[in-house]
Amino acid sequence: MSSGPSLESPPSPHEARLEGLLAGLNVPQRDAVTHGEGPLLILAGAGSGKTRVLTHRIAYLIFSGRARPHEILAITFTNKAAGEMRGRVERLLSGHTRGMWLSTFHSACARILRAHAERLGYTKQFTIYDQADARRLAKRSMEELGVDPKRYTPAAVQNRISQAKNLLLDAEDYRSLGGGHFEQIVADVYGVYERELERANAMDFDDLLLLTVKLMERHPDVRRFYADSFRHVLVDEYQDTNHAQYRLLQLLVGGGAGAPEGAEGSPGGAGERPQERPHRNLAVVGDDAQSVFGFRGADVRNILDFQKDFPDSTVVKLEQNYRSTQTILRAANALIANNRGGMPKELWSELGDGEPIQVSELDDEHAEARFVVGEVERLMSSGVPRREIAIFYRTNAMSRVIEDALVRRELAYQVIGAAKFYDRAEVKDAVAYLSLLANPRDVLSFTRIANTPRRGIGQTSLARVLAHAASLDESVWDAAAEPERVPGLTAAAVRALRSFMDTMAELRERAAGPVAVADLLGAVLSDSGYVRALEAEDTIEAEGRIENLEQLLEVAREFDASAEAGEDTLDAFLQQVALTASADQLGQPGAPPGEEDGLAGMGEDDQGVLTLMTLHNAKGTEFPHVFITGCEDGVIPHSRALEEGGLEEERRLFYVGVTRAMRELYLSSARRRAMYGTGVYGLRSRFLDEIPEELTTGSETRGRLGGGPLGALGGAGMSFRTGSAGAWQAASGGAAERRGAGAVQFRVGEDVVHGSFGEGVVTSLQGDGVIVVRFASDGSERTLLAEYANLSRG
DNA sequence: ATCCTGATTTTTTTT
DNA sequence: AAATCAGGAT
């Protein structure tokens, strides 16, 4: 209306900016973005544009003058999500995000803890132990207590400790809960475990949350500092928050159930500035139907009870879906309707019915993989770029078979989540060196690297050093630095230790100065003899390790380049590494797929690559074409989850998978699937039956055994045992592999494994069963008789 | 101290 | 099937 020349003052650039921000948003989205002060609950169904709402709300807060960048704390679930959000906010604000906190709970907590570590008896160089470290420490604590690791596995105990921490319970709290024999054992281990963490100046993932809460509870001034500083707190994926995170939010924004404001703010309270008014500017976004992290302490009640916690909260419901066809949404709605409780929501879209959902049942996981890959190729030949296709599965282990099939067809792909770069042994070793340099009390890192590479410091000597350090209550570093004082060490061990520690001391001096992390890492790798030892191995694997270390150096270089001057770069680097999750993906999407370079690395064009990931990692993503594999009872309602009564969470997980699909959805299952090396027969997932039939299409009978004469299978199909090698694999293969009777058929480019030469690839077929194989172990090419050589598919 | 071998366990999902 | 672990030989 106000366009054109007007007597009224034209909209100021400021107003225009605000208008632009709201353009294209629907009514509830707009309400959420423009909501002023006070608690806000945004119930955002799948695909309803919640990230858009979050980013626009942040921009709105700033444009409207309600907040300045440094007054905003926005929490996401993964670093990747945080990075994406930062990018989008930056675009909206044309770069004005300086000082804004946009991170995960864990990263934000680590940052806060580093600033106040001394208050909790830590130094700011504290080490962050990941789950594997935590498990090792739990194991050691159990050994110290003489707990039988057969009866109780360290993993189970660590799990319980983690749960306790998520509930903000310390060892004594946990003990006083009562519980059975196991719980008492856990309480014992928890106590020792905690003591060891403190001695090591280390924190596990859960501590980051727990200790931040503790810090703020014990030190009101610290709490007040952050509460004042973050005028607006926004939380994504609120349905996946656990109790510790919930509590932390209460401490930051005030109010809510169980918050101490009543006591503190009331006259006669703690006596410190009783007039403090909590701002309660908390905006949370979530969907109870997508709560899938219960196993790690997430509590759906946080979102379900939000209105109880904040009776005056504003609630906005986003139900219009901008992602999927109605067919997909109807399936999703029908599926989730089988869960009881939860907030009623009905997703709808304007995108029309689209294609029916394809349901397929295959013989086994190999047939399933071939089927999926075949469909992928069909899609691609009809012009669909690779990046628009995703394949989901329940467990990481399931990716392998699919990857094999993809490599065989030379399709470029990326696996999100698995292939954890930071989990590689050599990378962990290198990081452990740096950790020890930063934190001389870091026992776990010390034990990891003291004899890596081999330098004559064996288990026994190591144990003696640790015991000595413990008895004098000094750091491992100090104990090891004077090996002659350690009782019981052999002369050789003393010599080896001294030489090792001399090197470390030199490195430490370097670390103390203003040194680039990459330079320090380079010095570590050469001075420690680590790279030399790898070079001496002179194997393909060692070469790969060296390449990985090269890559780590590159990461360090990038870090150095972006680090701010005067920062404790080593500490910051270690923190980043510790908190970079596997799902955050080192190489950005679009990078050539790692893995078997060459074969899969054909993604040079602008097609991007296929994406493989677990259903858990799928949350927050969307793809035009989605495959969900392993739709079998025991896999998708996972058997372990069923035992623990987690059916509804499994259903939500499946729901998450279904709602990722924009246009086409494929659901596949296998009648028979190998687990732990032997075959297991499964039933199709009960979730498939919860999808209305009229929405689906597909043959239940697709991929029947062999397809050809029944006899082809013979007795081999019954013995679903590997070991006796490719027998049934050949027999149950699809049409492409159905050729000769009995003998295994190979194709050029196929991966094979030989009984004594190991892995190789078929380079040519000479006819009459004569094939040529190049072996990876030594690069040799050998001519073999397929029938007699001890060969099987890789 | 180190290497080798056979037994046992693993697979739920992740910050 | 793969990886980790314990025990034993060198």
Coordinates of N, CA and C in Angstrom, one line a residue, chain A residues 101-289:
Chain A
W101 N 26.7 -16.1 21.3 CA 27.0 -17.5 21.6 C 26.1 -18.4 20.9
L102 N 26.7 -19.2 19.9 CA 25.9 -20.1 19.1 C 26.6 -21.4 19.2
S103 N 26.1 -22.3 20.1 CA 26.9 -23.5 20.2 C 26.1 -24.6 20.8
T104 N 26.7 -25.7 21.1 CA 26.0 -26.8 21.8 C 26.1 -26.6 23.3
F105 N 25.2 -27.3 24.0 CA 25.3 -27.2 25.4 C 26.7 -27.5 25.9
H106 N 27.3 -28.5 25.3 CA 28.6 -29.0 25.8 C 29.7 -28.0 25.5
S107 N 29.7 -27.4 24.4 CA 30.7 -26.4 24.0 C 30.5 -25.1 24.9
A108 N 29.3 -24.7 25.1 CA 29.1 -23.5 25.9 C 29.6 -23.8 27.3
C109 N 29.3 -25.0 27.8 CA 29.7 -25.3 29.2 C 31.2 -25.3 29.3
A110 N 31.8 -26.0 28.3 CA 33.3 -26.1 28.4 C 33.9 -24.7 28.4
R111 N 33.3 -23.8 27.6 CA 33.8 -22.4 27.6 C 33.7 -21.7 28.9
I112 N 32.5 -21.9 29.5 CA 32.2 -21.3 30.8 C 33.2 -21.9 31.9
L113 N 33.3 -23.2 31.8 CA 34.2 -23.9 32.8 C 35.6 -23.5 32.7
R114 N 36.0 -23.3 31.5 CA 37.4 -22.9 31.3 C 37.7 -21.5 32.0
A115 N 36.7 -20.7 32.0 CA 36.9 -19.4 32.5 C 36.8 -19.4 34.1
H116 N 36.2 -20.4 34.6 CA 36.1 -20.4 36.1 C 36.6 -21.7 36.7
A117 N 37.5 -22.4 36.0 CA 37.9 -23.8 36.5 C 38.4 -23.8 37.9
E118 N 39.1 -22.7 38.2 CA 39.7 -22.7 39.6 C 38.7 -22.8 40.7
R119 N 37.5 -22.2 40.4 CA 36.5 -22.2 41.5 C 36.1 -23.6 41.8
L120 N 36.3 -24.6 40.9 CA 35.9 -26.0 41.2 C 37.1 -26.8 41.5
G121 N 38.3 -26.2 41.6 CA 39.5 -27.0 41.9 C 40.1 -27.6 40.7
Y122 N 39.8 -27.1 39.5 CA 40.4 -27.5 38.3 C 41.3 -26.4 37.8
T123 N 42.2 -26.8 36.9 CA 42.9 -25.7 36.2 C 42.2 -25.6 34.8
K124 N 42.5 -24.4 34.2 CA 41.7 -24.2 32.9 C 42.3 -25.1 31.8
Q125 N 43.3 -25.8 32.1 CA 43.8 -26.8 31.1 C 43.2 -28.1 31.2
F126 N 42.1 -28.2 32.0 CA 41.5 -29.5 32.2 C 41.3 -30.3 30.8
T127 N 41.4 -31.6 30.9 CA 41.2 -32.4 29.7 C 39.7 -32.9 29.7
I128 N 39.2 -33.0 28.5 CA 37.8 -33.5 28.3 C 37.9 -35.0 27.9
Y129 N 37.4 -35.9 28.7 CA 37.4 -37.3 28.3 C 36.2 -37.7 27.6
D130 N 36.4 -38.3 26.4 CA 35.2 -38.7 25.7 C 34.7 -40.1 26.3
Q131 N 33.7 -40.6 25.6 CA 33.1 -41.8 26.2 C 34.0 -43.0 26.3
A132 N 34.9 -43.1 25.3 CA 35.8 -44.3 25.4 C 36.8 -44.1 26.5
D133 N 37.2 -42.8 26.7 CA 38.1 -42.6 27.9 C 37.4 -42.9 29.2
A134 N 36.1 -42.4 29.2 CA 35.3 -42.6 30.4 C 35.2 -44.1 30.8
R135 N 35.0 -44.9 29.7 CA 34.8 -46.3 29.9 C 36.1 -46.9 30.5
R136 N 37.2 -46.5 29.9 CA 38.5 -47.0 30.4 C 38.7 -46.6 31.9
L137 N 38.4 -45.4 32.2 CA 38.5 -45.0 33.6 C 37.6 -45.8 34.5
A138 N 36.4 -46.0 34.0 CA 35.5 -46.8 34.8 C 36.0 -48.2 35.0
K139 N 36.6 -48.7 34.0 CA 37.2 -50.0 34.1 C 38.3 -50.1 35.1
R140 N 39.2 -49.1 35.1 CA 40.3 -49.0 36.0 C 39.7 -48.9 37.4
S141 N 38.7 -48.1 37.6 CA 38.1 -47.9 38.9 C 37.6 -49.2 39.4
M142 N 36.9 -50.0 38.5 CA 36.4 -51.3 38.9 C 37.5 -52.2 39.3
E143 N 38.6 -52.2 38.6 CA 39.7 -53.1 38.9 C 40.2 -52.7 40.3
E144 N 40.3 -51.4 40.6 CA 40.8 -51.0 41.9 C 40.0 -51.5 43.0
L145 N 38.7 -51.6 42.7 CA 37.7 -52.1 43.8 C 37.6 -53.6 43.7
G146 N 38.2 -54.2 42.8 CA 38.1 -55.6 42.7 C 36.7 -56.1 42.2
V147 N 36.0 -55.3 41.4 CA 34.7 -55.7 40.9 C 34.9 -56.6 39.7
D148 N 34.1 -57.7 39.7 CA 34.3 -58.7 38.7 C 33.7 -58.1 37.4
P149 N 34.6 -57.9 36.4 CA 34.2 -57.3 35.1 C 33.3 -58.3 34.3
K150 N 33.3 -59.5 34.7 CA 32.4 -60.5 34.0 C 30.9 -60.2 34.4
R151 N 30.8 -60.0 35.7 CA 29.5 -59.8 36.2 C 28.9 -58.5 35.8
Y152 N 29.7 -57.4 35.9 CA 29.3 -56.1 35.5 C 30.3 -55.5 34.5
T153 N 29.8 -55.2 33.3 CA 30.7 -54.7 32.3 C 31.0 -53.2 32.6
P154 N 32.2 -52.8 32.3 CA 32.6 -51.4 32.5 C 31.6 -50.5 31.7
A155 N 31.2 -50.9 30.6 CA 30.3 -50.1 29.8 C 29.0 -49.9 30.5
A156 N 28.4 -50.9 31.1 CA 27.2 -50.8 31.8 C 27.3 -49.9 33.0
V157 N 28.4 -50.1 33.7 CA 28.6 -49.2 34.9 C 28.8 -47.8 34.5
Q158 N 29.6 -47.6 33.5 CA 29.8 -46.2 33.0 C 28.5 -45.5 32.6
N159 N 27.7 -46.4 32.0 CA 26.4 -45.9 31.6 C 25.5 -45.4 32.8
R160 N 25.6 -46.2 33.8 CA 24.8 -45.8 35.0 C 25.4 -44.5 35.6
I161 N 26.7 -44.4 35.6 CA 27.3 -43.2 36.2 C 26.9 -42.0 35.4
S162 N 26.9 -42.2 34.1 CA 26.4 -41.1 33.2 C 25.0 -40.7 33.5
Q163 N 24.1 -41.7 33.6 CA 22.7 -41.4 33.9 C 22.6 -40.6 35.2
A164 N 23.4 -41.1 36.2 CA 23.3 -40.4 37.5 C 23.8 -38.9 37.3
K165 N 24.8 -38.7 36.6 CA 25.3 -37.4 36.4 C 24.3 -36.5 35.7
N166 N 23.6 -37.1 34.7 CA 22.6 -36.3 34.0 C 21.5 -35.9 34.9
L167 N 21.3 -36.7 36.0 CA 20.3 -36.4 37.0 C 20.8 -35.5 38.1
L168 N 22.1 -35.1 37.9 CA 22.8 -34.2 38.9 C 22.9 -34.9 40.2
L169 N 23.1 -36.2 40.2 CA 23.4 -37.0 41.4 C 24.9 -37.3 41.6
D170 N 25.4 -37.0 42.7 CA 26.8 -37.5 42.9 C 26.8 -38.9 43.5
A171 N 27.9 -39.5 43.8 CA 28.0 -40.9 44.2 C 27.2 -41.2 45.4
E172 N 27.2 -40.3 46.4 CA 26.5 -40.5 47.6 C 25.0 -40.4 47.4
D173 N 24.6 -39.4 46.6 CA 23.2 -39.2 46.3 C 22.7 -40.5 45.6
Y174 N 23.5 -41.0 44.7 CA 23.1 -42.2 44.0 C 23.0 -43.4 44.9
R175 N 23.9 -43.5 45.9 CA 23.9 -44.6 46.8 C 22.6 -44.6 47.7
S176 N 22.3 -43.3 48.1 CA 21.2 -43.2 49.0 C 19.8 -43.4 48.3
L177 N 19.9 -43.5 47.0 CA 18.6 -43.9 46.3 C 18.2 -45.3 46.7
G178 N 19.2 -46.0 47.3 CA 18.9 -47.4 47.5 C 19.3 -48.2 46.3
G179 N 18.3 -49.0 45.8 CA 18.7 -49.8 44.6 C 19.2 -51.1 45.0
G180 N 19.5 -51.9 44.1 CA 19.9 -53.3 44.4 C 21.4 -53.4 44.5
H181 N 21.9 -54.6 44.4 CA 23.3 -54.8 44.6 C 24.1 -54.1 43.5
F182 N 23.7 -54.2 42.3 CA 24.4 -53.5 41.2 C 24.5 -52.0 41.4
E183 N 23.4 -51.4 41.9 CA 23.4 -50.0 42.1 C 24.5 -49.6 43.2
Q184 N 24.6 -50.5 44.2 CA 25.6 -50.2 45.2 C 27.0 -50.3 44.7
I185 N 27.2 -51.3 43.8 CA 28.5 -51.4 43.1 C 28.8 -50.1 42.3
V186 N 27.8 -49.7 41.6 CA 27.9 -48.5 40.7 C 28.3 -47.3 41.6
A187 N 27.6 -47.2 42.7 CA 27.9 -46.1 43.6 C 29.4 -46.1 44.1
D188 N 29.9 -47.3 44.4 CA 31.3 -47.5 44.8 C 32.2 -47.0 43.6
V189 N 31.9 -47.6 42.5 CA 32.8 -47.3 41.3 C 32.7 -45.8 41.0
Y190 N 31.5 -45.2 41.1 CA 31.3 -43.8 40.8 C 32.2 -43.0 41.7
G191 N 32.3 -43.3 43.0 CA 33.1 -42.6 43.9 C 34.6 -42.6 43.5
V192 N 35.1 -43.8 43.2 CA 36.5 -43.9 42.8 C 36.7 -43.2 41.4
Y193 N 35.8 -43.4 40.5 CA 35.9 -42.8 39.2 C 36.0 -41.2 39.3
E194 N 35.1 -40.7 40.2 CA 35.1 -39.2 40.3 C 36.4 -38.7 40.9
R195 N 36.9 -39.5 41.9 CA 38.2 -39.1 42.5 C 39.3 -39.1 41.5
E196 N 39.3 -40.1 40.6 CA 40.3 -40.2 39.6 C 40.2 -39.1 38.6
L197 N 39.0 -38.8 38.2 CA 38.8 -37.6 37.3 C 39.4 -36.4 37.9
E198 N 39.1 -36.1 39.1 CA 39.6 -34.9 39.7 C 41.1 -34.9 39.8
R199 N 41.7 -36.1 40.2 CA 43.1 -36.2 40.2 C 43.8 -35.9 38.9
A200 N 43.1 -36.3 37.8 CA 43.6 -36.2 36.5 C 43.3 -34.8 35.9
N201 N 42.6 -33.9 36.7 CA 42.2 -32.6 36.2 C 41.4 -32.8 34.9
A202 N 40.5 -33.8 34.9 CA 39.8 -34.1 33.7 C 38.3 -34.1 34.0
M203 N 37.5 -34.0 32.9 CA 36.1 -34.0 33.0 C 35.5 -34.9 31.9
D204 N 34.5 -35.6 32.2 CA 33.8 -36.4 31.1 C 32.7 -35.5 30.5
F205 N 32.1 -36.0 29.5 CA 31.1 -35.2 28.8 C 30.0 -34.7 29.8
D206 N 29.6 -35.6 30.6 CA 28.5 -35.3 31.6 C 28.9 -34.2 32.6
D207 N 30.2 -34.3 32.9 CA 30.7 -33.3 33.9 C 30.6 -31.9 33.3
L208 N 30.7 -31.7 32.0 CA 30.6 -30.4 31.5 C 29.3 -29.8 31.9
L209 N 28.2 -30.5 31.9 CA 26.9 -30.0 32.3 C 26.8 -29.9 33.8
L210 N 27.1 -31.0 34.4 CA 27.0 -31.1 35.8 C 27.8 -30.1 36.6
L211 N 29.1 -29.9 36.1 CA 29.9 -29.0 36.8 C 29.5 -27.5 36.6
T212 N 29.0 -27.3 35.4 CA 28.5 -25.9 35.2 C 27.4 -25.6 36.1
V213 N 26.5 -26.6 36.2 CA 25.4 -26.4 37.2 C 25.9 -26.1 38.6
K214 N 26.9 -27.0 39.0 CA 27.5 -26.9 40.3 C 28.1 -25.5 40.5
L215 N 28.9 -25.1 39.5 CA 29.5 -23.8 39.5 C 28.5 -22.7 39.8
M216 N 27.4 -22.7 39.1 CA 26.5 -21.6 39.2 C 25.7 -21.7 40.5
E217 N 25.5 -22.9 41.0 CA 24.8 -23.1 42.3 C 25.6 -22.6 43.4
R218 N 26.9 -22.9 43.3 CA 27.8 -22.6 44.4 C 28.3 -21.2 44.4
H219 N 28.3 -20.6 43.2 CA 28.8 -19.3 43.1 C 27.8 -18.3 42.4
P220 N 26.9 -17.8 43.2 CA 25.8 -16.9 42.7 C 26.4 -15.8 41.8
D221 N 27.5 -15.3 42.1 CA 28.0 -14.2 41.3 C 28.3 -14.7 39.9
V222 N 28.8 -15.9 39.7 CA 29.0 -16.5 38.4 C 27.7 -16.7 37.7
R223 N 26.8 -17.2 38.4 CA 25.4 -17.5 37.8 C 24.9 -16.1 37.3
R224 N 25.0 -15.1 38.2 CA 24.4 -13.9 37.9 C 25.0 -13.2 36.7
F225 N 26.3 -13.4 36.6 CA 27.1 -12.8 35.5 C 26.5 -13.4 34.2
Y226 N 26.3 -14.7 34.1 CA 25.8 -15.2 32.8 C 24.3 -15.0 32.6
A227 N 23.6 -15.0 33.7 CA 22.2 -14.7 33.6 C 21.9 -13.3 33.1
D228 N 22.8 -12.4 33.6 CA 22.6 -11.0 33.2 C 23.1 -10.8 31.8
S229 N 24.1 -11.5 31.5 CA 24.8 -11.3 30.2 C 23.9 -11.9 29.0
F230 N 23.3 -13.1 29.2 CA 22.5 -13.6 28.2 C 21.0 -13.2 28.4
R231 N 20.7 -12.1 27.8 CA 19.3 -11.6 27.9 C 18.3 -12.5 27.2
H232 N 18.7 -13.2 26.2 CA 17.8 -14.1 25.5 C 18.5 -15.4 25.2
V233 N 17.8 -16.5 25.7 CA 18.3 -17.8 25.5 C 17.4 -18.6 24.6
L234 N 17.9 -19.2 23.6 CA 17.1 -20.0 22.6 C 17.7 -21.4 22.6
V235 N 16.8 -22.3 22.6 CA 17.2 -23.7 22.6 C 16.5 -24.5 21.5
D236 N 17.3 -25.1 20.7 CA 16.8 -26.0 19.6 C 16.7 -27.4 20.1
E237 N 15.8 -28.2 19.6 CA 15.7 -29.7 19.9 C 15.5 -29.8 21.4
Y238 N 14.6 -29.0 22.0 CA 14.4 -29.0 23.4 C 13.9 -30.3 23.9
Q239 N 13.2 -31.1 23.1 CA 12.7 -32.4 23.5 C 13.9 -33.4 23.9
D240 N 15.1 -33.0 23.5 CA 16.2 -33.9 23.7 C 17.1 -33.4 24.9
T241 N 16.6 -32.5 25.6 CA 17.4 -32.0 26.8 C 17.3 -33.0 28.0
N242 N 18.3 -33.1 28.7 CA 18.2 -33.9 29.9 C 18.1 -33.0 31.2
H243 N 18.0 -33.6 32.3 CA 17.7 -32.9 33.5 C 18.8 -31.8 33.8
A244 N 20.1 -32.2 33.6 CA 21.1 -31.2 33.9 C 21.0 -30.0 33.0
Q245 N 20.7 -30.2 31.7 CA 20.5 -29.1 30.8 C 19.3 -28.3 31.2
Y246 N 18.3 -28.9 31.6 CA 17.1 -28.2 32.1 C 17.4 -27.3 33.2
R247 N 18.1 -27.9 34.2 CA 18.5 -27.2 35.4 C 19.4 -26.0 35.0
L248 N 20.3 -26.2 34.1 CA 21.2 -25.1 33.7 C 20.4 -23.9 33.1
L249 N 19.4 -24.3 32.3 CA 18.5 -23.2 31.7 C 17.8 -22.5 32.8
Q250 N 17.3 -23.2 33.8 CA 16.6 -22.5 34.9 C 17.5 -21.5 35.6
L251 N 18.8 -22.0 35.8 CA 19.7 -21.1 36.4 C 20.0 -19.9 35.6
L252 N 20.0 -20.0 34.3 CA 20.3 -18.9 33.4 C 19.1 -17.9 33.3
V253 N 17.9 -18.4 33.1 CA 16.8 -17.5 32.8 C 15.9 -17.3 34.0
G254 N 16.1 -18.1 35.1 CA 15.3 -17.9 36.3 C 13.9 -18.5 36.1
G255 N 13.2 -18.6 37.2 CA 11.9 -19.1 37.2 C 11.8 -20.6 36.9
G256 N 10.6 -21.1 36.6 CA 10.5 -22.5 36.3 C 10.5 -23.3 37.6
A257 N 10.0 -24.5 37.5 CA 9.9 -25.4 38.6 C 11.3 -25.7 39.2
G258 N 11.4 -25.7 40.5 CA 12.6 -26.2 41.1 C 13.7 -25.1 41.1
A259 N 13.5 -24.0 40.5 CA 14.6 -23.0 40.5 C 14.6 -22.4 41.9
P260 N 15.8 -21.9 42.2 CA 16.0 -21.4 43.6 C 15.6 -20.0 43.8
E261 N 15.0 -19.4 42.8 CA 14.7 -18.0 42.8 C 13.9 -17.6 44.1
G262 N 12.9 -18.4 44.4 CA 12.1 -18.1 45.6 C 13.0 -17.9 46.8
A263 N 13.8 -18.8 47.1 CA 14.7 -18.7 48.2 C 15.6 -17.5 48.1
E264 N 16.2 -17.5 46.9 CA 17.3 -16.4 46.8 C 16.7 -15.0 46.8
G265 N 15.6 -14.9 46.1 CA 15.0 -13.6 45.9 C 14.2 -13.1 47.0
S266 N 13.8 -14.0 47.9 CA 12.9 -13.6 49.0 C 13.7 -12.8 50.0
P267 N 13.0 -11.9 50.7 CA 13.7 -11.2 51.8 C 14.3 -12.2 52.8
G268 N 15.4 -12.0 53.3 CA 16.0 -13.0 54.2 C 16.6 -14.1 53.5
G269 N 16.7 -14.0 52.1 CA 17.4 -15.1 51.4 C 18.9 -14.9 51.6
A270 N 19.6 -15.2 50.5 CA 21.1 -15.2 50.6 C 21.6 -13.9 50.9
G271 N 20.8 -12.9 50.8 CA 21.3 -11.5 51.2 C 22.1 -10.8 50.1
E272 N 22.2 -11.4 48.9 CA 22.9 -10.7 47.9 C 21.9 -10.2 46.9
R273 N 21.8 -9.0 46.8 CA 20.9 -8.3 45.8 C 19.6 -9.0 45.6
P274 N 18.8 -9.0 46.6 CA 17.5 -9.8 46.5 C 16.6 -9.3 45.4
Q275 N 16.9 -8.1 44.9 CA 16.0 -7.5 43.9 C 16.3 -8.0 42.5
E276 N 17.2 -8.9 42.3 CA 17.5 -9.4 41.0 C 16.2 -10.0 40.4
R277 N 15.9 -9.6 39.2 CA 14.7 -10.1 38.5 C 15.1 -11.0 37.4
P278 N 14.8 -12.2 37.5 CA 15.1 -13.1 36.3 C 14.4 -12.7 35.1
H279 N 15.1 -12.7 34.0 CA 14.4 -12.2 32.7 C 13.5 -13.2 32.1
R280 N 13.8 -14.4 32.3 CA 12.9 -15.5 31.8 C 12.7 -15.5 30.3
N281 N 13.7 -14.9 29.6 CA 13.6 -14.9 28.2 C 14.1 -16.2 27.6
L282 N 13.3 -17.2 27.7 CA 13.7 -18.5 27.2 C 12.8 -18.9 26.0
A283 N 13.4 -19.1 24.9 CA 12.5 -19.6 23.8 C 13.0 -21.0 23.4
V284 N 12.2 -22.0 23.5 CA 12.6 -23.3 23.2 C 11.8 -23.8 22.0
V285 N 12.5 -24.6 21.2 CA 11.9 -25.2 20.0 C 12.0 -26.7 20.0
G286 N 10.9 -27.4 19.7 CA 11.1 -28.8 19.8 C 9.8 -29.5 19.3
D287 N 9.9 -30.8 19.3 CA 8.8 -31.7 18.9 C 8.9 -32.9 19.7
D288 N 7.9 -33.1 20.6 CA 8.0 -34.3 21.4 C 8.0 -35.6 20.6
A289 N 7.4 -35.5 19.4 CA 7.3 -36.7 18.6 C 8.7 -37.1 18.0

